[in-house]
Amino acid sequence: MPARLEGPSLVVGMYAFIVAFAGVAGALIGTFAPDLLGTELDPVALFGIFEIQPTPVGLAVYGMVTIALLLGIPLALVVYVSNRFDDDAV
């Protein structure tokens, strides 16, 4: 198997793909949802603090930041724990 398809590079690639997909999905929702629903979308609150308008760019940013943090924090914890503890100790 090529080195780019295994280990940390595979995980980082999947992470980047999922975050980008969330951005595309947010942009599509911001573009087409008002027409399909027949009503305007309500603003969303990022972390309950920052109000983001439901434009295609706003919803793309909201989706990317939310998914990046929801997946990135546990991923960073896994990397930290796996680097801190030795495999031979088990």
PDB file of C-alpha atoms in Angstrom:
ATOM      1  CA  MET A   1       0.000   0.000   0.000  1.00  0.00           C
ATOM      2  CA  PRO A   2       1.382   3.464  -0.790  1.00  0.00           C
ATOM      3  CA  ALA A   3       2.629   5.430   2.216  1.00  0.00           C
ATOM      4  CA  ARG A   4       0.115   8.228   1.592  1.00  0.00           C
ATOM      5  CA  LEU A   5      -2.779   5.834   2.178  1.00  0.00           C
ATOM      6  CA  GLU A   6      -1.830   4.599   5.613  1.00  0.00           C
ATOM      7  CA  GLY A   7      -1.230   5.854   9.104  1.00  0.00           C
ATOM      8  CA  PRO A   8      -1.510   9.494  10.101  1.00  0.00           C
ATOM      9  CA  SER A   9      -1.702  10.793   6.539  1.00  0.00           C
ATOM     10  CA  LEU A  10      -4.822   8.718   5.895  1.00  0.00           C
ATOM     11  CA  VAL A  11      -6.495   9.994   9.070  1.00  0.00           C
ATOM     12  CA  VAL A  12      -5.605  13.624   8.300  1.00  0.00           C
ATOM     13  CA  GLY A  13      -6.852  13.193   4.722  1.00  0.00           C
ATOM     14  CA  MET A  14     -10.161  11.756   5.910  1.00  0.00           C
ATOM     15  CA  TYR A  15     -10.479  14.558   8.478  1.00  0.00           C
ATOM     16  CA  ALA A  16      -9.869  17.221   5.815  1.00  0.00           C
ATOM     17  CA  PHE A  17     -12.367  15.555   3.452  1.00  0.00           C
ATOM     18  CA  ILE A  18     -15.086  15.417   6.123  1.00  0.00           C
ATOM     19  CA  VAL A  19     -14.548  19.064   7.095  1.00  0.00           C
ATOM     20  CA  ALA A  20     -14.642  20.133   3.429  1.00  0.00           C
ATOM     21  CA  PHE A  21     -17.782  18.064   2.879  1.00  0.00           C
ATOM     22  CA  ALA A  22     -19.446  19.825   5.824  1.00  0.00           C
ATOM     23  CA  GLY A  23     -18.595  23.158   4.211  1.00  0.00           C
ATOM     24  CA  VAL A  24     -20.074  22.116   0.872  1.00  0.00           C
ATOM     25  CA  ALA A  25     -23.196  20.793   2.594  1.00  0.00           C
ATOM     26  CA  GLY A  26     -23.589  24.065   4.508  1.00  0.00           C
ATOM     27  CA  ALA A  27     -23.214  26.084   1.315  1.00  0.00           C
ATOM     28  CA  LEU A  28     -25.818  23.934  -0.450  1.00  0.00           C
ATOM     29  CA  ILE A  29     -28.239  24.290   2.448  1.00  0.00           C
ATOM     30  CA  GLY A  30     -27.740  28.047   2.496  1.00  0.00           C
ATOM     31  CA  THR A  31     -28.308  28.211  -1.250  1.00  0.00           C
ATOM     32  CA  PHE A  32     -31.299  25.953  -1.751  1.00  0.00           C
ATOM     33  CA  ALA A  33     -33.132  25.625   1.591  1.00  0.00           C
ATOM     34  CA  PRO A  34     -34.892  29.021   1.491  1.00  0.00           C
ATOM     35  CA  ASP A  35     -36.354  28.217  -1.934  1.00  0.00           C
ATOM     36  CA  LEU A  36     -37.365  24.682  -0.984  1.00  0.00           C
ATOM     37  CA  LEU A  37     -38.878  25.670   2.363  1.00  0.00           C
ATOM     38  CA  GLY A  38     -40.485  28.830   1.087  1.00  0.00           C
ATOM     39  CA  THR A  39     -39.268  30.789   4.088  1.00  0.00           C
ATOM     40  CA  GLU A  40     -36.102  32.481   5.284  1.00  0.00           C
ATOM     41  CA  LEU A  41     -33.723  30.572   7.521  1.00  0.00           C
ATOM     42  CA  ASP A  42     -33.039  31.733  11.069  1.00  0.00           C
ATOM     43  CA  PRO A  43     -29.509  32.783  12.007  1.00  0.00           C
ATOM     44  CA  VAL A  44     -27.391  30.117  13.705  1.00  0.00           C
ATOM     45  CA  ALA A  45     -25.284  30.637  16.813  1.00  0.00           C
ATOM     46  CA  LEU A  46     -21.758  29.287  16.697  1.00  0.00           C
ATOM     47  CA  PHE A  47     -20.941  28.022  20.222  1.00  0.00           C
ATOM     48  CA  GLY A  48     -24.007  29.905  21.401  1.00  0.00           C
ATOM     49  CA  ILE A  49     -22.045  33.151  21.171  1.00  0.00           C
ATOM     50  CA  PHE A  50     -21.439  34.223  17.580  1.00  0.00           C
ATOM     51  CA  GLU A  51     -24.512  34.744  15.430  1.00  0.00           C
ATOM     52  CA  ILE A  52     -23.966  33.720  11.827  1.00  0.00           C
ATOM     53  CA  GLN A  53     -26.403  34.719   9.109  1.00  0.00           C
ATOM     54  CA  PRO A  54     -27.788  31.786   7.089  1.00  0.00           C
ATOM     55  CA  THR A  55     -26.076  32.697   3.821  1.00  0.00           C
ATOM     56  CA  PRO A  56     -24.250  30.017   1.826  1.00  0.00           C
ATOM     57  CA  VAL A  57     -20.888  31.254   3.131  1.00  0.00           C
ATOM     58  CA  GLY A  58     -22.174  31.606   6.699  1.00  0.00           C
ATOM     59  CA  LEU A  59     -23.572  28.094   6.811  1.00  0.00           C
ATOM     60  CA  ALA A  60     -20.433  26.696   5.167  1.00  0.00           C
ATOM     61  CA  VAL A  61     -18.283  28.311   7.852  1.00  0.00           C
ATOM     62  CA  TYR A  62     -20.656  27.109  10.578  1.00  0.00           C
ATOM     63  CA  GLY A  63     -20.565  23.527   9.284  1.00  0.00           C
ATOM     64  CA  MET A  64     -16.803  23.465   8.837  1.00  0.00           C
ATOM     65  CA  VAL A  65     -15.992  24.955  12.241  1.00  0.00           C
ATOM     66  CA  THR A  66     -18.486  22.747  14.054  1.00  0.00           C
ATOM     67  CA  ILE A  67     -17.324  19.512  12.433  1.00  0.00           C
ATOM     68  CA  ALA A  68     -13.657  20.483  12.677  1.00  0.00           C
ATOM     69  CA  LEU A  69     -13.974  20.928  16.439  1.00  0.00           C
ATOM     70  CA  LEU A  70     -16.268  17.966  17.077  1.00  0.00           C
ATOM     71  CA  LEU A  71     -13.865  15.643  15.263  1.00  0.00           C
ATOM     72  CA  GLY A  72     -10.614  17.493  15.873  1.00  0.00           C
ATOM     73  CA  ILE A  73     -10.678  17.598  19.667  1.00  0.00           C
ATOM     74  CA  PRO A  74     -11.140  13.812  20.102  1.00  0.00           C
ATOM     75  CA  LEU A  75      -8.593  13.192  17.349  1.00  0.00           C
ATOM     76  CA  ALA A  76      -6.060  15.426  19.092  1.00  0.00           C
ATOM     77  CA  LEU A  77      -6.684  13.574  22.360  1.00  0.00           C
ATOM     78  CA  VAL A  78      -6.109  10.222  20.671  1.00  0.00           C
ATOM     79  CA  VAL A  79      -2.859  11.480  19.142  1.00  0.00           C
ATOM     80  CA  TYR A  80      -1.732  12.841  22.513  1.00  0.00           C
ATOM     81  CA  VAL A  81      -2.477   9.611  24.354  1.00  0.00           C
ATOM     82  CA  SER A  82      -0.942   7.412  21.659  1.00  0.00           C
ATOM     83  CA  ASN A  83       2.278   9.472  21.674  1.00  0.00           C
ATOM     84  CA  ARG A  84       2.455   9.638  25.469  1.00  0.00           C
ATOM     85  CA  PHE A  85       2.093   5.947  26.249  1.00  0.00           C
ATOM     86  CA  ASP A  86       4.502   3.360  24.913  1.00  0.00           C
ATOM     87  CA  ASP A  87       3.212   0.218  23.193  1.00  0.00           C
ATOM     88  CA  ASP A  88       5.686  -1.968  25.080  1.00  0.00           C
ATOM     89  CA  ALA A  89       4.270  -0.933  28.462  1.00  0.00           C
ATOM     90  CA  VAL A  90       1.035  -2.849  27.875  1.00  0.00           C
TER      91      VAL A  90
END
